[in-house]
Coordinates of N, CA, C and O and ligand atoms in Angstrom, one line a residue:
M849 N 26.3 -4.7 78.5 CA 25.3 -5.0 78.5 C 24.2 -5.6 79.7 O 24.9 -6.5 79.9
S850 N 23.3 -5.2 80.0 CA 22.9 -5.5 80.9 C 22.4 -7.5 80.7 O 21.6 -7.2 79.6
R851 N 22.0 -8.1 81.3 CA 21.5 -9.2 81.3 C 20.2 -9.7 81.6 O 19.6 -10.6 81.9
L852 N 19.6 -8.5 82.0 CA 18.1 -8.4 82.5 C 17.1 -8.2 81.1 O 17.9 -7.5 80.4
V853 N 16.2 -9.5 81.0 CA 15.4 -9.6 79.9 C 14.1 -9.2 80.2 O 13.1 -9.6 81.4
Y854 N 13.1 -8.2 79.6 CA 12.0 -8.2 80.1 C 11.2 -8.9 78.7 O 11.1 -8.7 77.6
V855 N 10.2 -10.0 79.3 CA 9.3 -10.4 78.7 C 7.9 -9.8 78.9 O 7.4 -10.5 79.9
L856 N 7.2 -9.6 78.1 CA 6.3 -8.4 77.7 C 5.1 -9.5 76.8 O 5.3 -9.4 76.1
N857 N 3.6 -9.7 77.7 CA 2.5 -10.3 77.1 C 1.6 -9.2 77.2 O 1.2 -8.6 78.1
G858 N 1.1 -9.2 75.9 CA 0.0 -8.4 75.8 C -1.8 -8.8 76.1 O -1.8 -10.0 76.8
P859 N -2.9 -8.4 75.8 CA -4.1 -8.2 76.1 C -4.4 -10.0 75.8 O -4.1 -10.5 74.7
N860 N -5.5 -10.5 76.4 CA -5.8 -11.7 76.7 C -5.0 -12.9 77.3 O -5.4 -14.1 77.2
L861 N -3.5 -12.6 76.6 CA -2.7 -14.2 77.0 C -2.6 -14.3 78.4 O -2.2 -15.3 79.1
N862 N -3.3 -13.6 79.3 CA -3.9 -14.1 80.8 C -4.7 -15.0 80.9 O -4.7 -15.8 81.5
L863 N -5.3 -15.4 79.6 CA -6.1 -16.6 79.5 C -5.8 -17.5 78.5 O -6.2 -18.8 78.2
L864 N -4.6 -17.6 78.5 CA -3.6 -18.9 77.6 C -3.5 -20.1 78.3 O -3.5 -20.4 80.0
G865 N -3.9 -21.1 77.5 CA -4.4 -22.4 77.9 C -6.1 -22.3 78.0 O -6.6 -23.8 78.1
K866 N -6.7 -21.8 78.3 CA -8.0 -21.6 78.4 C -8.7 -21.2 77.0 O -9.8 -21.4 76.7
R867 N -8.1 -20.3 76.4 CA -8.5 -19.2 75.3 C -8.0 -20.3 73.8 O -6.7 -20.4 73.8
Q868 N -9.1 -20.7 73.1 CA -9.2 -20.6 72.0 C -7.7 -21.7 71.8 O -6.8 -21.7 71.2
P869 N -7.7 -22.9 72.7 CA -6.7 -23.7 72.9 C -6.2 -24.5 71.6 O -5.0 -24.8 71.3
A870 N -7.1 -24.8 70.6 CA -7.3 -25.0 68.6 C -5.9 -24.6 68.4 O -4.9 -25.0 67.6
I871 N -5.5 -22.9 68.9 CA -4.9 -22.0 68.1 C -3.7 -21.8 69.1 O -2.4 -22.2 68.5
Y872 N -3.8 -21.3 70.3 CA -2.8 -21.5 71.2 C -2.2 -22.4 72.2 O -1.3 -22.0 73.0
G873 N -2.9 -23.7 72.2 CA -2.6 -24.6 73.0 C -3.2 -24.6 74.5 O -4.0 -23.7 74.8
Y874 N -2.5 -25.8 75.4 CA -3.3 -25.6 76.5 C -2.4 -24.9 77.5 O -2.7 -25.4 79.0
E875 N -1.0 -24.9 77.2 CA -0.2 -24.4 78.5 C -0.8 -22.9 78.6 O -1.0 -22.2 78.2
T876 N -0.6 -22.8 80.3 CA -1.0 -21.4 80.9 C 0.1 -20.5 80.8 O 1.3 -20.7 80.5
L877 N 0.2 -19.1 81.0 CA 1.3 -18.3 80.8 C 2.0 -18.5 82.1 O 3.1 -18.3 82.0
A878 N 1.4 -18.8 83.3 CA 2.4 -19.8 84.5 C 3.7 -20.3 83.6 O 4.6 -20.6 84.3
D879 N 3.0 -21.5 83.0 CA 3.8 -22.2 82.4 C 5.0 -21.5 81.3 O 6.0 -22.1 81.6
V880 N 4.5 -20.8 81.1 CA 5.5 -19.8 79.8 C 6.6 -19.3 80.7 O 7.7 -19.0 80.7
E881 N 6.1 -18.8 81.9 CA 6.6 -17.8 82.7 C 7.8 -18.9 83.2 O 9.3 -18.4 83.4
A882 N 7.3 -20.3 83.7 CA 8.1 -21.1 84.3 C 9.5 -21.7 83.3 O 10.5 -21.5 83.6
D883 N 8.8 -21.5 81.9 CA 9.9 -22.0 81.2 C 10.8 -20.9 80.9 O 11.9 -21.5 80.7
C884 N 10.5 -19.8 80.5 CA 11.3 -18.8 80.4 C 12.3 -18.3 81.6 O 13.6 -18.3 81.6
R885 N 12.0 -18.7 82.7 CA 12.5 -18.5 84.0 C 13.6 -19.9 83.9 O 15.2 -19.5 84.2
R886 N 13.5 -20.6 83.8 CA 14.3 -22.2 83.8 C 15.3 -21.7 82.5 O 16.7 -22.1 82.8
V887 N 14.7 -21.6 80.8 CA 15.9 -21.1 80.0 C 16.7 -19.7 80.5 O 17.6 -20.2 79.9
G888 N 15.8 -19.0 80.8 CA 16.5 -17.6 81.5 C 18.0 -18.1 82.5 O 19.3 -17.6 81.8
Q889 N 18.0 -19.2 83.0 CA 18.9 -19.5 84.3 C 19.6 -20.1 83.2 O 21.4 -19.8 83.5
E890 N 19.8 -20.7 82.7 CA 20.5 -21.8 82.0 C 21.7 -20.9 80.8 O 22.8 -21.1 80.5
L891 N 20.7 -19.4 80.2 CA 21.7 -18.8 79.7 C 22.1 -17.4 80.4 O 22.6 -16.7 79.6
G892 N 22.1 -18.0 81.7 CA 22.6 -16.5 82.6 C 21.8 -15.2 82.5 O 22.4 -14.1 82.5
L893 N 20.7 -15.1 82.0 CA 19.4 -14.1 82.0 C 19.0 -13.9 82.9 O 18.1 -15.0 83.9
E894 N 18.2 -13.0 83.6 CA 17.5 -12.1 84.6 C 16.0 -12.2 84.0 O 16.6 -11.2 82.6
I895 N 15.2 -12.5 84.3 CA 13.9 -12.3 83.9 C 12.9 -11.6 84.2 O 12.7 -12.0 85.4
A896 N 12.2 -10.7 83.9 CA 11.3 -9.7 84.4 C 10.0 -10.3 83.5 O 10.1 -9.8 82.7
F897 N 9.1 -10.9 84.2 CA 7.7 -11.4 83.2 C 6.9 -10.6 83.4 O 5.8 -10.4 84.5
H898 N 5.9 -10.2 82.8 CA 4.9 -9.4 82.8 C 4.0 -9.7 81.8 O 4.1 -9.9 80.8
Q899 N 2.5 -9.5 82.0 CA 1.4 -9.4 81.2 C 0.6 -8.5 81.6 O 0.2 -8.2 82.8
S900 N -0.4 -7.9 80.2 CA -1.3 -6.6 80.6 C -2.4 -6.9 80.1 O -1.8 -6.5 78.7
N901 N -3.5 -6.0 80.4 CA -4.3 -5.9 79.0 C -4.5 -4.8 78.6 O -5.6 -4.1 77.7
A902 N -3.5 -3.9 79.3 CA -3.8 -2.3 79.3 C -2.7 -1.6 78.4 O -1.2 -2.0 78.7
E903 N -2.8 -1.3 76.9 CA -1.8 -0.6 76.3 C -0.5 0.1 77.4 O 0.7 0.1 77.1
H904 N -1.0 1.4 78.3 CA 0.1 2.0 78.6 C 0.5 1.5 79.9 O 1.6 1.7 80.2
Q905 N 0.0 0.4 80.2 CA 1.2 -0.6 81.2 C 2.1 -1.3 80.1 O 3.4 -1.6 81.3
I906 N 1.7 -1.9 79.3 CA 2.9 -2.4 78.7 C 4.0 -0.8 78.3 O 5.1 -1.3 78.2
I907 N 3.3 0.1 78.1 CA 4.5 1.1 77.6 C 5.2 1.5 78.8 O 6.6 1.6 78.3
D908 N 4.3 1.7 80.1 CA 5.3 2.0 80.9 C 6.6 0.9 81.2 O 7.4 1.1 81.8
W909 N 6.0 -0.4 81.1 CA 7.0 -1.5 81.5 C 8.3 -1.2 80.3 O 9.6 -1.3 80.8
I910 N 7.7 -0.8 79.0 CA 9.1 -0.7 77.9 C 10.2 0.5 78.4 O 11.5 0.2 78.2
H911 N 9.2 1.4 79.1 CA 10.4 2.5 79.6 C 11.2 2.2 80.9 O 12.3 2.7 80.8
K912 N 10.2 1.5 81.5 CA 11.6 0.7 82.7 C 12.8 -0.2 82.0 O 13.8 -0.2 82.4
A913 N 12.2 -1.1 80.8 CA 13.2 -1.7 80.7 C 14.0 -0.7 79.8 O 15.4 -1.2 79.7
R914 N 14.2 0.2 78.9 CA 14.8 1.0 78.2 C 16.2 1.4 79.5 O 17.0 1.6 78.6
E915 N 15.9 1.9 80.7 CA 16.5 2.1 81.6 C 17.6 0.9 82.2 O 18.8 1.5 82.4
R916 N 17.0 -0.2 82.0 CA 17.6 -1.2 82.9 C 18.0 -2.2 82.3 O 18.8 -2.7 82.5
A917 N 17.4 -2.6 81.3 CA 17.2 -3.9 80.9 C 18.4 -3.8 79.4 O 18.9 -3.1 79.0
G918 N 18.8 -5.2 79.3 CA 19.7 -5.6 77.8 C 18.6 -6.4 76.7 O 19.2 -6.5 75.4
G919 N 17.3 -6.3 77.0 CA 16.4 -6.5 75.6 C 15.4 -6.6 76.0 O 15.0 -7.0 76.8
I920 N 14.2 -7.1 75.0 CA 12.9 -7.5 75.4 C 12.5 -8.3 74.2 O 12.7 -8.4 73.5
V921 N 12.1 -9.5 75.5 CA 10.8 -10.6 74.2 C 9.4 -9.8 74.3 O 9.2 -9.6 75.8
I922 N 8.7 -9.5 73.5 CA 7.4 -9.2 73.3 C 6.3 -10.0 71.9 O 6.7 -10.0 71.2
N923 N 5.1 -10.2 73.0 CA 4.2 -10.7 72.3 C 2.8 -9.9 72.7 O 2.5 -9.7 73.9
P924 N 3.1 -8.8 71.5 CA 2.0 -7.8 71.8 C 0.7 -8.1 72.0 O -0.5 -7.4 71.6
A925 N 0.6 -9.2 71.3 CA -1.2 -10.0 70.9 C -1.7 -9.0 69.9 O -1.2 -8.4 69.2
A926 N -2.8 -8.8 70.4 CA -3.5 -7.7 69.3 C -3.0 -6.3 69.1 O -3.1 -5.7 67.8
F927 N -2.6 -6.0 70.2 CA -1.7 -4.5 69.8 C -1.0 -4.7 68.8 O 0.0 -3.5 68.4
T928 N -0.1 -5.5 68.4 CA 0.5 -6.2 67.2 C 0.0 -5.2 66.3 O 1.0 -4.3 65.6
H929 N -1.3 -5.8 65.9 CA -1.9 -4.8 64.6 C -2.2 -3.6 64.7 O -2.9 -3.1 63.6
T930 N -2.2 -3.0 65.9 CA -2.7 -1.4 66.0 C -2.4 -0.4 67.0 O -2.6 0.6 66.6
S931 N -1.0 -0.9 67.4 CA -0.6 -0.1 68.4 C 0.7 0.6 68.1 O 1.9 0.3 68.2
V932 N 0.4 2.1 68.0 CA 1.9 2.9 67.0 C 2.3 3.4 68.3 O 3.7 3.4 68.6
A933 N 1.7 3.2 69.7 CA 2.3 4.0 70.5 C 3.2 3.0 71.2 O 4.3 3.2 71.7
I934 N 2.8 1.6 71.1 CA 4.1 0.4 71.6 C 5.2 0.9 70.8 O 6.0 0.6 71.0
L935 N 4.9 0.7 69.1 CA 6.3 0.9 68.6 C 6.8 2.2 68.8 O 8.0 2.2 68.8
D936 N 6.6 3.2 69.2 CA 6.9 4.3 69.5 C 7.8 4.5 70.7 O 9.2 4.6 70.7
A937 N 7.2 3.5 71.5 CA 8.0 3.3 73.1 C 9.0 2.2 72.8 O 10.3 2.4 73.1
L938 N 9.1 1.2 71.7 CA 9.8 0.3 71.8 C 11.2 1.3 70.7 O 12.4 0.7 71.1
N939 N 10.8 1.9 70.2 CA 11.9 3.0 69.5 C 12.6 3.3 70.5 O 13.6 3.9 69.9
T940 N 12.3 4.0 71.5 CA 13.1 4.5 72.5 C 14.3 3.9 72.9 O 15.3 4.0 73.4
C941 N 14.4 2.1 72.8 CA 15.3 1.4 73.3 C 16.2 1.1 72.4 O 16.2 1.3 71.1
E942 N 17.1 0.9 73.0 CA 18.7 0.7 72.1 C 19.1 -0.6 72.1 O 20.3 -0.7 71.8
F943 N 18.3 -1.5 72.8 CA 18.6 -2.7 72.9 C 18.2 -4.0 71.9 O 17.1 -3.0 71.1
P944 N 18.2 -5.0 71.5 CA 17.6 -6.0 70.7 C 16.2 -6.0 71.4 O 15.8 -6.4 72.5
I945 N 15.1 -6.2 70.3 CA 13.7 -6.5 70.5 C 13.6 -7.8 69.8 O 13.9 -8.0 68.2
I946 N 12.7 -8.8 70.3 CA 12.3 -9.7 69.6 C 11.0 -9.9 70.0 O 10.3 -9.9 71.2
E947 N 10.1 -10.2 68.9 CA 9.0 -10.3 68.8 C 8.2 -11.6 69.3 O 8.6 -12.1 68.0
V948 N 7.6 -12.3 69.3 CA 6.8 -13.2 69.9 C 5.5 -13.5 69.4 O 4.8 -12.5 69.6
H949 N 4.8 -14.7 68.4 CA 3.5 -15.3 68.6 C 3.3 -16.6 68.3 O 4.2 -16.9 67.9
I950 N 2.4 -17.0 69.2 CA 2.4 -18.4 69.5 C 2.2 -19.0 68.0 O 2.5 -20.1 67.8
S951 N 1.1 -18.4 67.8 CA -0.3 -19.0 66.6 C 1.4 -18.3 65.3 O 1.8 -17.3 65.6
N952 N 0.6 -19.1 64.2 CA 1.2 -18.6 63.1 C 0.2 -17.3 62.4 O -0.6 -17.9 61.3
V953 N 0.6 -16.2 62.6 CA -0.4 -15.2 62.6 C -0.3 -15.1 60.9 O -1.5 -14.7 60.6
H954 N 0.5 -15.6 59.8 CA 0.5 -15.5 58.8 C -0.6 -16.7 57.7 O -0.7 -16.4 56.7
K955 N -0.9 -17.4 59.0 CA -1.9 -18.2 58.4 C -3.6 -18.1 58.2 O -4.2 -18.8 58.2
R956 N -3.6 -16.8 59.3 CA -4.9 -16.2 59.9 C -5.1 -15.4 58.9 O -4.7 -15.2 58.1
E957 N -6.5 -14.5 59.9 CA -6.9 -13.2 59.1 C -5.8 -12.4 58.6 O -4.7 -12.2 59.3
S958 N -6.3 -11.7 57.5 CA -5.2 -10.9 56.7 C -4.7 -9.6 57.9 O -3.8 -9.1 57.6
F959 N -5.9 -9.2 58.8 CA -5.2 -8.2 59.9 C -4.3 -8.2 60.5 O -3.6 -7.4 61.3
R960 N -4.1 -9.9 60.9 CA -3.0 -10.0 61.8 C -1.8 -10.2 60.8 O -0.6 -10.5 61.4
H961 N -1.8 -10.3 59.5 CA -0.4 -10.2 58.7 C 0.0 -8.9 58.9 O 1.4 -8.7 58.7
H962 N -0.1 -8.0 59.2 CA 0.6 -6.4 59.7 C 0.7 -6.6 61.2 O 0.2 -6.5 62.1
S963 N 2.1 -5.9 61.4 CA 2.8 -5.8 62.6 C 3.7 -4.6 62.5 O 4.3 -4.1 62.2
Y964 N 3.2 -3.5 63.4 CA 3.7 -2.5 63.8 C 5.0 -2.7 64.6 O 6.2 -2.1 64.5
V965 N 5.1 -3.8 65.3 CA 6.0 -4.0 66.0 C 7.6 -4.7 65.6 O 8.5 -4.5 65.7
S966 N 7.0 -5.0 64.0 CA 8.4 -5.7 63.3 C 8.8 -4.6 62.5 O 9.9 -4.8 62.4
L967 N 8.1 -3.2 62.5 CA 9.3 -2.4 62.1 C 10.3 -2.0 63.2 O 11.7 -1.7 62.5
V968 N 10.7 -2.5 64.4 CA 11.7 -2.4 65.2 C 12.1 -3.7 65.3 O 13.6 -3.8 66.0
A969 N 11.9 -4.6 65.3 CA 12.0 -6.1 66.0 C 13.0 -6.4 65.3 O 13.2 -6.6 64.1
S970 N 14.1 -6.7 66.0 CA 15.7 -7.7 65.4 C 15.0 -8.9 64.6 O 15.7 -9.3 63.7
G971 N 14.1 -9.5 65.4 CA 13.6 -10.8 64.4 C 11.7 -10.9 65.2 O 11.5 -10.7 66.1
V972 N 11.4 -11.9 64.8 CA 10.4 -12.4 64.9 C 9.9 -13.7 64.7 O 10.3 -14.6 63.8
I973 N 9.6 -14.6 65.9 CA 9.1 -15.9 65.8 C 7.9 -15.5 65.9 O 6.9 -15.6 66.7
A974 N 7.2 -16.8 64.8 CA 5.4 -17.2 65.0 C 5.3 -18.7 64.6 O 5.8 -18.7 63.9
G975 N 4.1 -19.2 65.3 CA 3.7 -20.3 64.9 C 4.6 -21.5 65.3 O 4.3 -22.7 65.3
F976 N 5.6 -21.0 66.2 CA 5.9 -22.3 67.5 C 5.7 -22.6 68.7 O 6.3 -23.0 69.1
G977 N 4.5 -22.1 68.9 CA 4.0 -22.4 70.2 C 4.9 -21.3 71.1 O 5.1 -20.7 70.8
T978 N 4.2 -21.9 72.3 CA 5.0 -21.6 73.2 C 6.3 -21.5 73.3 O 7.2 -20.7 74.3
Q979 N 6.6 -22.4 72.8 CA 8.1 -22.7 72.5 C 8.9 -21.5 71.9 O 10.1 -21.2 72.2
G980 N 8.5 -20.6 71.2 CA 8.4 -19.4 70.7 C 9.5 -18.7 71.7 O 10.3 -18.1 71.1
Y981 N 8.9 -18.5 72.9 CA 9.4 -17.7 73.8 C 10.6 -18.2 74.2 O 11.7 -17.2 74.6
Q982 N 11.1 -19.5 74.6 CA 12.5 -20.2 74.4 C 13.4 -19.9 73.5 O 14.6 -19.2 73.7
L983 N 13.1 -20.0 72.3 CA 13.6 -19.9 71.4 C 14.4 -17.9 71.1 O 15.3 -17.9 70.8
A984 N 13.3 -17.3 71.4 CA 13.5 -15.4 71.5 C 14.6 -15.3 72.4 O 15.5 -14.9 72.4
L985 N 14.5 -15.9 73.5 CA 15.4 -16.0 74.4 C 16.8 -16.3 74.2 O 17.3 -15.8 74.7
Q986 N 17.2 -17.3 73.6 CA 18.3 -17.9 73.2 C 19.2 -17.0 72.1 O 19.8 -16.6 72.0
R987 N 18.1 -16.3 71.3 CA 18.4 -15.5 69.8 C 18.8 -14.3 71.1 O 19.9 -13.8 70.7
L988 N 18.4 -13.9 72.0 CA 18.7 -12.5 72.7 C 19.8 -12.8 73.2 O 20.6 -12.1 73.1
A989 N 20.5 -13.6 74.3 CA 21.5 -14.1 74.8 C 22.5 -13.9 73.8 O 23.5 -13.4 74.0
R990 N 22.2 -14.4 72.6 CA 23.2 -14.5 71.9 C 23.7 -13.2 71.0 O 24.8 -12.4 71.0
L991 N 22.6 -12.1 71.0 CA 22.8 -11.0 70.7 C 23.4 -9.9 71.8 O 24.0 -9.3 71.3
I992 N 23.2 -10.5 73.0 CA 23.8 -9.9 74.2 C 25.3 -10.1 74.3 O 26.0 -8.8 74.3
E993 N 25.4 -11.2 74.2 CA 27.0 -11.9 73.9 C 27.8 -10.7 72.7 O 28.5 -10.3 72.9
E994 N 26.9 -11.0 71.4 CA 28.1 -10.1 70.7 C 27.6 -8.5 70.5 O 28.8 -8.5 70.2
A995 N 27.2 -8.2 71.6 CA 27.0 -6.5 71.7 C 28.2 -6.2 72.4 O 28.7 -5.5 72.5
K996 N 28.8 -7.4 73.2 CA 30.1 -7.4 74.5 C 31.2 -7.2 73.3 O 32.3 -6.5 74.2
K997 N 31.1 -7.7 72.3 CA 32.8 -7.8 71.3 C 33.0 -6.4 70.9 O 32.1 -5.5 70.2
Ligands
DQA442 C1 -1.0 -13.4 69.0 C2 -1.5 -13.5 67.6 C3 -2.0 -12.2 67.8 O1 -3.0 -11.7 66.2 C4 -3.1 -12.1 68.5 O2 -4.0 -11.2 68.3 C5 -3.1 -12.6 70.0 C6 -2.0 -13.4 70.1 C7 -0.2 -14.7 69.0 O3 0.6 -15.3 70.1 O4 -0.3 -16.0 67.8 O5 -3.8 -12.4 70.9 O6 0.3 -12.2 69.2

């Protein structure tokens, strides 16, 4: 299985560090990308890191990933709670998918308690701050190893 992992980020995450820091913290998306690249290197994973505010762009990256990647880490942001189209795209992938939320969505408004993406995710990480991305990569590396056996 490919050791290329796509790390995909949805709308408004480009403002990480400036956006509601009491909820999402002060780390920027560039910090998260640097963490993912460092942890990815330790785990022997190649990282393709992307963010978009546009649903179609995220779907296009999922389509690219399904051809060449071994897994996806995705924080779909608000699309988590709305996008059947992203769920459908993820359902075309045959590798593990880990859903990440920086905040603990279950402690927040009830509309954040439902996730379309959870229907396809191997696992969900929420409320661990930006560290959740690193934990997701660790889990994905394990799943990719296990798939080899
Ligand atoms: C989020 C949680 C979502 O409910 C929200 O719309 C986001 C970020 C998180 O990382 O905690 O934009 O996915």
